[in-house]
Coordinates of C-alpha atoms in Angstrom, one line a residue:
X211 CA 11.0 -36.6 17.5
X212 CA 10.9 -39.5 15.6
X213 CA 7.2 -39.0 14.6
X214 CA 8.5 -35.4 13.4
X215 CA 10.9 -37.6 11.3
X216 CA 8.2 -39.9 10.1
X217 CA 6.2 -37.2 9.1
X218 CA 9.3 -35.3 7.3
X219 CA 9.4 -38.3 5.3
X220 CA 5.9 -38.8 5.0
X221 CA 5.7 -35.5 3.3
X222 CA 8.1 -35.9 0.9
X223 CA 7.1 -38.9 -0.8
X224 CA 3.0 -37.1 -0.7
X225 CA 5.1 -34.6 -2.8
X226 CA 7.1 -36.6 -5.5
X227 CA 3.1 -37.7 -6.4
X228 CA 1.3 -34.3 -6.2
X229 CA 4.9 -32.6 -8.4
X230 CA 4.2 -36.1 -10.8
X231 CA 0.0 -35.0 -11.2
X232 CA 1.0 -31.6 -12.1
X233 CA 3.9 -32.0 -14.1
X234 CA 1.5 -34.2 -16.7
X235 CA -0.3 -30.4 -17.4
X236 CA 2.8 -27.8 -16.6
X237 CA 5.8 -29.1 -18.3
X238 CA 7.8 -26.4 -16.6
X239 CA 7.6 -27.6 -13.3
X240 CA 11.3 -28.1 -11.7
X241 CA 10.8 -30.8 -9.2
X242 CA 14.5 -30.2 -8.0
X243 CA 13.8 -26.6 -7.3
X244 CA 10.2 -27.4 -5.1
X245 CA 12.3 -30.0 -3.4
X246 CA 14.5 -27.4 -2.2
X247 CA 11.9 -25.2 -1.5
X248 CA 10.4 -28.3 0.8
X249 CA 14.1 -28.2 2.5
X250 CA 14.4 -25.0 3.3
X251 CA 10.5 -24.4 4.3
X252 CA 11.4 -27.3 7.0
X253 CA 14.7 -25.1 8.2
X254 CA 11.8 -22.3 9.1
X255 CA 10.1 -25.0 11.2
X256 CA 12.6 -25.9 13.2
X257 CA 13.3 -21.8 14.2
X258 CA 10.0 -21.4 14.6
X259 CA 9.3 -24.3 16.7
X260 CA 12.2 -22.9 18.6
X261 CA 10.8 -19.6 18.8
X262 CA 7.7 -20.9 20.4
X263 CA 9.4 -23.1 23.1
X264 CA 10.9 -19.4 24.5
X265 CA 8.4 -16.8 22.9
X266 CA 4.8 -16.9 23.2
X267 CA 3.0 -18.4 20.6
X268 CA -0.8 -18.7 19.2
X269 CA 0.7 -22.4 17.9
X270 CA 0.4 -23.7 22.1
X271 CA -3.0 -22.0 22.5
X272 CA -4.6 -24.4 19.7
X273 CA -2.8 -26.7 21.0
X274 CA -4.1 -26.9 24.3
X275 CA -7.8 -25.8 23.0
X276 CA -8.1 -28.8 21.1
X277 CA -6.7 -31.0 24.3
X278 CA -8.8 -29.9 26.7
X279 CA -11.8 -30.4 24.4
X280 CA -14.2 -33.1 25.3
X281 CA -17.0 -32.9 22.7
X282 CA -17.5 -34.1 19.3
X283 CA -14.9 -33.0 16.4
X284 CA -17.6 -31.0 14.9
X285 CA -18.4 -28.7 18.0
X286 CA -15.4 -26.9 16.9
X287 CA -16.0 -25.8 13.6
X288 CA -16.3 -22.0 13.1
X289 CA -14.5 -19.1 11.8
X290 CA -11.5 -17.7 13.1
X291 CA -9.5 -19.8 15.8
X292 CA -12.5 -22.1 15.8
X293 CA -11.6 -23.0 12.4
X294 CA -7.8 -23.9 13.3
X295 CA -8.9 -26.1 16.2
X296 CA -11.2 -27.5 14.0
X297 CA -8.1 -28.9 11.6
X298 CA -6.1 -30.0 14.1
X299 CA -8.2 -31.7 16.2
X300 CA -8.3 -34.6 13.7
X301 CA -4.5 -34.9 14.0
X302 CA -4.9 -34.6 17.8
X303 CA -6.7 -37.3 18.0
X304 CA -4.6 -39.6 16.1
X305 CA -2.0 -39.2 18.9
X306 CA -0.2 -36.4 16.9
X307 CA 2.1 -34.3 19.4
X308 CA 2.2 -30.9 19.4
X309 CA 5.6 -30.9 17.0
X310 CA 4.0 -33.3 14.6
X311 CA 0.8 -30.8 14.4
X312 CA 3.1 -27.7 13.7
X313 CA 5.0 -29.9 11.3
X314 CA 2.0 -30.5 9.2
X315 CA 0.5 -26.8 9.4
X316 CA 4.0 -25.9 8.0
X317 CA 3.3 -28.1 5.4
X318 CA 0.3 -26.9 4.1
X319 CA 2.4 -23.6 4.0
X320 CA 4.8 -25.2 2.0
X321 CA 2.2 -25.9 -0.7
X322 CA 1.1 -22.4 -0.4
X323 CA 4.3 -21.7 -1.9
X324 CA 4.0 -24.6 -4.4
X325 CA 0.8 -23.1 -5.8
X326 CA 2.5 -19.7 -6.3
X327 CA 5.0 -21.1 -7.6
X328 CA 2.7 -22.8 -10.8
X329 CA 0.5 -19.2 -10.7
X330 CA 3.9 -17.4 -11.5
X331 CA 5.3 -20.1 -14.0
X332 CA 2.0 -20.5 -15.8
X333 CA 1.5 -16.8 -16.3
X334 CA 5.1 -15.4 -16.6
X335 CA 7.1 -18.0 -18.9
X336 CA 9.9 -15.1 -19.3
X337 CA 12.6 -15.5 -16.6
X338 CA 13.3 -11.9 -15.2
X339 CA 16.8 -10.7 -13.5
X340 CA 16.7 -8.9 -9.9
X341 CA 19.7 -6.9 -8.9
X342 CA 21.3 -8.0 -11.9
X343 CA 21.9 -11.9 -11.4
X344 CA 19.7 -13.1 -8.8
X345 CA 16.6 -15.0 -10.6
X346 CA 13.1 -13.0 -9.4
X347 CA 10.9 -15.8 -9.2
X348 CA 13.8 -17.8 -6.7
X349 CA 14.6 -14.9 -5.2
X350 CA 9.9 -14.7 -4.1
X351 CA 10.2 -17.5 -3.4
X352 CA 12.9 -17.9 -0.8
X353 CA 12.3 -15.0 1.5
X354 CA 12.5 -16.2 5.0
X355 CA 10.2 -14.1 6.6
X356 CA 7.3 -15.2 4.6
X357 CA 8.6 -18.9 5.4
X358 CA 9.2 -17.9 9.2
X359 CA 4.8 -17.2 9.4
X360 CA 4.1 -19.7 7.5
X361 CA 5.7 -22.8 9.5
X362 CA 3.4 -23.9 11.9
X363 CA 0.2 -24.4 13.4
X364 CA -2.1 -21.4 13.1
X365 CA -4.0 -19.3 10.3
X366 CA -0.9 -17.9 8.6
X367 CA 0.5 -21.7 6.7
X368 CA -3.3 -22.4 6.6
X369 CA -4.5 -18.9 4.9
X370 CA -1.5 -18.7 2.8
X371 CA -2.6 -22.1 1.4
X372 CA -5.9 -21.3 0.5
X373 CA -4.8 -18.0 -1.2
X374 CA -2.4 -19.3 -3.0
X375 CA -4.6 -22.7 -3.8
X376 CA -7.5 -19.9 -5.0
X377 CA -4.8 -17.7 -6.9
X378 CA -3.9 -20.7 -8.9
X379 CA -7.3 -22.1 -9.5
X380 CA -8.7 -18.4 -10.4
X381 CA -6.6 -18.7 -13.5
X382 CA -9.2 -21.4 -15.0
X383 CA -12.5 -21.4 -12.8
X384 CA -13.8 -24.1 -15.3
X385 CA -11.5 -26.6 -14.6
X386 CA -9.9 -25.8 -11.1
X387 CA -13.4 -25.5 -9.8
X388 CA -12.8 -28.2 -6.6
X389 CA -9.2 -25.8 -5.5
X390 CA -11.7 -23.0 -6.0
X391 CA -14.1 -24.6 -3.6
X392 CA -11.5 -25.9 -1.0
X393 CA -9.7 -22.9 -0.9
X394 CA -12.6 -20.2 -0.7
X395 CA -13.5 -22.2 1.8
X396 CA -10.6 -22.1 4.0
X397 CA -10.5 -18.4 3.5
X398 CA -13.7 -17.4 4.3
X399 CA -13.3 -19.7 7.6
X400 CA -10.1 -18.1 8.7
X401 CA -9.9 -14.4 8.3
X402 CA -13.8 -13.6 6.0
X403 CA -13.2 -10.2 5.5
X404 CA -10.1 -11.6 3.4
X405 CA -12.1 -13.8 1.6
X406 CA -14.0 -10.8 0.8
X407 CA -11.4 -8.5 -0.6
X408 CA -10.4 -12.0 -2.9
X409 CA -14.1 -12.3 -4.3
X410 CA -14.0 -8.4 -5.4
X411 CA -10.6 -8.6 -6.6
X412 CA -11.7 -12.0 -8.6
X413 CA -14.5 -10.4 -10.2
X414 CA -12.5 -7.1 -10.7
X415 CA -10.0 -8.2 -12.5
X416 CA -12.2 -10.8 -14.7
X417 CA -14.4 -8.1 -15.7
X418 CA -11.7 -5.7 -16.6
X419 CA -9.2 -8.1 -17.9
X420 CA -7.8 -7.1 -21.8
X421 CA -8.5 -10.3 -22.8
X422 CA -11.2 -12.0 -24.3
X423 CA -12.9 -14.2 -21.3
X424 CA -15.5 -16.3 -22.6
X425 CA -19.5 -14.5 -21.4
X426 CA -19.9 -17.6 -19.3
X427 CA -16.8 -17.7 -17.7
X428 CA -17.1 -14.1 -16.4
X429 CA -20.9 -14.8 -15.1
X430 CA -20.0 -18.2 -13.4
X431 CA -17.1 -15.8 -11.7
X432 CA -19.2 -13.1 -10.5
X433 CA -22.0 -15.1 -10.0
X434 CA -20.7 -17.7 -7.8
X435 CA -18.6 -14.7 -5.7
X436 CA -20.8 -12.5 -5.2
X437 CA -23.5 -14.3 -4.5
X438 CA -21.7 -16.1 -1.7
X439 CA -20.9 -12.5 -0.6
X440 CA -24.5 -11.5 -0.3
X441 CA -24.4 -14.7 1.6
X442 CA -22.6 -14.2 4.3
X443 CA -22.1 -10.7 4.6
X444 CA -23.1 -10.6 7.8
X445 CA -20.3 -13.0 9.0
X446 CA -18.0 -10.7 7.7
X447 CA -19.2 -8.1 9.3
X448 CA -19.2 -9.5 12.1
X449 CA -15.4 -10.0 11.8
X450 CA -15.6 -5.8 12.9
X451 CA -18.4 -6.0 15.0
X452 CA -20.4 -4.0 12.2
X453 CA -23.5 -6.2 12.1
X454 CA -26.4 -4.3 11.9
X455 CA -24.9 -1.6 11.8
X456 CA -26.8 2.0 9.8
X457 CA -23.2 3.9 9.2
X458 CA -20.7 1.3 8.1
X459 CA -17.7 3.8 7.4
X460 CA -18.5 6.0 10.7
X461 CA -18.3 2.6 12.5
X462 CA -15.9 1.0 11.0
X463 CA -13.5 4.1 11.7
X464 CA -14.7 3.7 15.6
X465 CA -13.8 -0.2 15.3
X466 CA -10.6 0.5 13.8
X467 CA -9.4 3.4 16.3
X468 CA -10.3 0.8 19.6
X469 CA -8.7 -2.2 17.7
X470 CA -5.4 0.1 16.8
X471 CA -5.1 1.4 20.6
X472 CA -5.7 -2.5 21.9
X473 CA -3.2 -3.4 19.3
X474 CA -0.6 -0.7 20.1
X475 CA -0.7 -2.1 23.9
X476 CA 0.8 -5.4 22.7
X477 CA 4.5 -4.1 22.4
X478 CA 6.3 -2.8 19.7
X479 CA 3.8 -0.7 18.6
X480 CA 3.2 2.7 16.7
X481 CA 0.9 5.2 16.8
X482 CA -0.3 5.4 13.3
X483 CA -3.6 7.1 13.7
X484 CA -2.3 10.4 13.2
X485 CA -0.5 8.7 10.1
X486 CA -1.4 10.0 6.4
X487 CA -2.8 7.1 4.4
X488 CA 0.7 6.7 2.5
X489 CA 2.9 6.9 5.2
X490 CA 0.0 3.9 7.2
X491 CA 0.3 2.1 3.7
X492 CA 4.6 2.3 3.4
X493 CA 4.2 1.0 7.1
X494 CA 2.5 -1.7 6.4
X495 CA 4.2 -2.8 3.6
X496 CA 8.0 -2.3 4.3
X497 CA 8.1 -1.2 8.5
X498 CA 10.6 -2.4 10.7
X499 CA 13.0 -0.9 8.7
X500 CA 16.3 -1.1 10.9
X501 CA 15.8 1.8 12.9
X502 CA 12.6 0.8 14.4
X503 CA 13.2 -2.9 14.3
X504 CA 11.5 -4.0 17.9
X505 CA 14.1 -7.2 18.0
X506 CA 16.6 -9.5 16.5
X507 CA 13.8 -10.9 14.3
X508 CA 13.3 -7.9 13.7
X509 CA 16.2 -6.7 11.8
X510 CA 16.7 -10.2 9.9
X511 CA 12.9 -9.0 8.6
X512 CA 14.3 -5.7 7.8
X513 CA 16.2 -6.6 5.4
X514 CA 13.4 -8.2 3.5
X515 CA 11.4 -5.1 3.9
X516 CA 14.2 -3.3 2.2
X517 CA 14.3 -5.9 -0.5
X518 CA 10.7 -5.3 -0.8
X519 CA 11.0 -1.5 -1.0
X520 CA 14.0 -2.0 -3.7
X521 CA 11.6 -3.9 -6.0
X522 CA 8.4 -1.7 -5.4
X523 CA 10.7 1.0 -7.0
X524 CA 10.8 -0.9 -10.1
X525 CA 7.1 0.1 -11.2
X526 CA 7.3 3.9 -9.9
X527 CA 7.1 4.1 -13.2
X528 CA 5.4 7.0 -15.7
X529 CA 3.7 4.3 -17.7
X530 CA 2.8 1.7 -14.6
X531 CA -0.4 2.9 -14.6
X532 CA -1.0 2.9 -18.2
X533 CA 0.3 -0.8 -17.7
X534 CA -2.2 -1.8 -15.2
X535 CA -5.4 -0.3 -17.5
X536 CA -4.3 -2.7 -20.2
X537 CA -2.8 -5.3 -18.1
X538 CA -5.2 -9.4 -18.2
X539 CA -7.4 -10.8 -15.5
X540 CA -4.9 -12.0 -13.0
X541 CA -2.7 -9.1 -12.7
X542 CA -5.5 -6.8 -11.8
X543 CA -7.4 -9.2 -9.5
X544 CA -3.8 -9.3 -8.0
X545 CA -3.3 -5.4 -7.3
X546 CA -6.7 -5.3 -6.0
X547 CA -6.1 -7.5 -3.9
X548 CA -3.3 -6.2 -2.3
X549 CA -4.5 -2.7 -2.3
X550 CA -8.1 -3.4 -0.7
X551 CA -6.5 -5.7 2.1
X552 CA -3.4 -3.2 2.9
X553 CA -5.5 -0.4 3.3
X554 CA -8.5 -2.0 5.8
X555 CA -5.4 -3.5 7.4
X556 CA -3.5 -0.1 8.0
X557 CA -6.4 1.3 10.0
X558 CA -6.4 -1.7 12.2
X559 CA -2.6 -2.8 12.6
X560 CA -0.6 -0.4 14.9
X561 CA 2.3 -3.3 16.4
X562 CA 5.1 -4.1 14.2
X563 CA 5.2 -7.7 15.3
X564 CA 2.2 -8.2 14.3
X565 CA 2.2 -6.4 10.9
X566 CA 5.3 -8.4 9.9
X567 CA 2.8 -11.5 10.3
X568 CA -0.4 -10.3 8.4
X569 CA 1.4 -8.9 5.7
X570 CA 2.7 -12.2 4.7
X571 CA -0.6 -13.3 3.3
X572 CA -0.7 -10.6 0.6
X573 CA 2.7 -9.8 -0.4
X574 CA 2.9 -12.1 -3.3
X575 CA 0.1 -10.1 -5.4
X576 CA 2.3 -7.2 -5.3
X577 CA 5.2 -9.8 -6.4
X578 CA 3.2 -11.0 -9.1
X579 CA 2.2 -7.4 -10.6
X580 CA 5.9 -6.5 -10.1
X581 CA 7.2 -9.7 -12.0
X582 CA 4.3 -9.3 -14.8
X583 CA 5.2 -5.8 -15.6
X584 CA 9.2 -6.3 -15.7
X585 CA 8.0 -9.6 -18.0
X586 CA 6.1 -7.6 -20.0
X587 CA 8.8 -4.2 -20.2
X588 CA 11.2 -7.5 -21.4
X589 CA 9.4 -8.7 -23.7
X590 CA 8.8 -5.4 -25.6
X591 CA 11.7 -4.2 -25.5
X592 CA 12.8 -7.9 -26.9
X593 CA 10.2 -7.1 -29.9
X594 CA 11.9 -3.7 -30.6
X595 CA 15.2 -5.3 -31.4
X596 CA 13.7 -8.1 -33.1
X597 CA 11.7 -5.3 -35.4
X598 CA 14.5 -3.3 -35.8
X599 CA 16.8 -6.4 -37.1
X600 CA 14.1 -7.0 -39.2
X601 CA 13.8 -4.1 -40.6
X602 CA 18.0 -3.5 -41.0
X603 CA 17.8 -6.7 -43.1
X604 CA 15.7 -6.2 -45.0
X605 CA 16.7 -2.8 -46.2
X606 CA 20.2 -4.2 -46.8
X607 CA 18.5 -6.5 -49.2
X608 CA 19.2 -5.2 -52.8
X609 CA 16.9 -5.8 -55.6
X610 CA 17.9 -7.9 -58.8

């Protein structure tokens, strides 16, 4: 344990220098809050590396891939788990155990959260109240269960990195173009059908965006994305065993049906192929909800589900849609994003267990849409009363 120390350490100091780069061009960051965030993210570590010593865990199948491999570093690269044995087999062969790998996995999930953190900040300056006193942004960022997936060796700290690295970067392609790079990358390597609904949500939401997006910015977007699409489209494809194939949606349906029996097998599954697409989608999105949580974890997870479904309520709103017509870049690319993912996943995910888990990478875009519309209902609604002071003084003025 004392490399696990070392490395805790380790970490912290890399941190104080990366919060010190960005500070220089986001004078709001709060170092004293992200070192918190650090903190806490570490508690999740240690339950989860509990969890794994008496659960099952993907986290000792890398493990043991990469330990029992005998060829050169890059024989491992790939997509999918190919691409997670490919990362740690670098710290493997430095002699890193298997605590010290998880520990550093959980810490590329902790930067995940760092990332979001700057693409809320820099896009929502106006602080917004949840249930009355609780600060929205603190309260995103501190929900266990999206800590909890995102602690340890696997593709859930390693995708929610890269989307949130992307996310960030998005917000000014010309200048963020290395994170855009890096984090594609990781994406695309890890789950490409993901890396697919990003590119479309990108170019969605820069095409559609209310505001005015220099011509070469908006090429350079959906030139660079969709090109790479047309590039590997078949390796995404692939993902759902749809290369080559002449029908995509009558296949994909087939795929979907085999993968959601295989799925339901695993435990704690329901049968959701008899489901109407918005009770699939309000599984995905908010199920266990107490009366169907499969364990202890899963009730501690119910209660986030519950404080997901609580601030979902919040834009059931008559003029939410008007809002998202007129709403910039980032917030659509953001609700695409969500949408497009939930529903391919809700054809393919029938076990609760692992629906809390996949989930986890796309929650935050609905956060973020949720967060920019209460911004924005404040800020009006801050504009009213400043108008209509205006307007009292003035007509209280009396002419000489």
């Amino acid at each position: 344990m004392l490399g696990v120390l070392f490395l805790i350490i380790l970490f912290f100091a890399i941190n104080q220098v990366i919060f010190n780069i960005y500070q220089k061009r986001h004078r709001f960051l709060d170092k004293k809050k992200m070192n918190l965030l650090y903190f806490y993210h570490l508690i999740f570590f240690g339950v989860y590396l509990w969890y794994a010593y008496n659960n099952p865990s993907d986290s000792k199948g890398y493990y043991a891939n990469v330990n029992i491999h005998n060829g050169s570093w890059f024989e491992l690269f790939g997509t999918d788990t190919d691409f997670i044995d490919f990362l740690a087999y670098p710290l493997n062969s430095i002699g890193f155990s298997y605590e010290m790998q998880m520990l550093s996995f959980a810490w590329l999930g902790y930067l995940g959260f760092f990332y979001a953190y700057l693409f809320f900040r820099e896009k929502i300056p106006i602080k917004i109240k949840a249930f009355k006193s609780i600060d929205l942004l603190t309260l995103i960022l501190f929900l266990p269960n999206m800590h909890f997936w995102t602690a340890s060796l696997g593709k859930g700290s390693t995708i929610f990195f890269g989307l949130m690295m992307f996310t960030y970067g998005i917000v000014k392609p010309g200048s963020r173009i290395f994170l855009l790079i890096i984090s594609s990358l990781i994406i695309y390597h890890i789950r490409p059908h993901v890396f697919m609904f990003v590119a479309i949500g990108a170019v969605a939401g820069y095409m559609s965006g209310k505001e005015q997006i220099p011509f070469w910015q908006k090429a350079f977007v959906f030139v660079v994305l969709i090109g790479t699409l047309v590039l590997v489209q078949d390796q995404i494809l692939a993902v759902m065993g749809l290369q080559g194939s002449e029908n995509l949606i009558e296949d994909f349906q087939a795929q979907s049906e085999e993968r959601s029996e295989d799925l339901s097998d695993a435990g704690s599954g329901v049968d959701m192929s008899s489901y109407p697409l918005p009770l699939k989608l309000f599984t995905f999105w908010f199920r266990p909800l107490f009366i169907d949580a499969p364990n202890a974890l899963g009730l501690i997870v119910s209660v986030e589900n519950l404080i997901y479904l609580l601030l979902f309520f919040k834009i059931l709103k008559k003029d939410f849609i008007k809002f998202i017509k007129k709403s910039p870049a980032v917030v659509k690319m953001s609700f695409v994003i969500f949408f497009m993912t939930s529903f391919a996943m809700t054809f393919v995910m029938s076990n609760l267990g692992i629906i809390m888990r996949q989930k986890s990478m796309v929650m935050y875009y609905i956060f973020f849409v949720i967060y920019y519309y209460l911004a924005q209902k404040k800020y009006e609604k801050f504009m009213k009363l400043k108008r209509l002071k205006e307007k009292s003084k003035n007509s209280n003025l009396t002419p000489v």
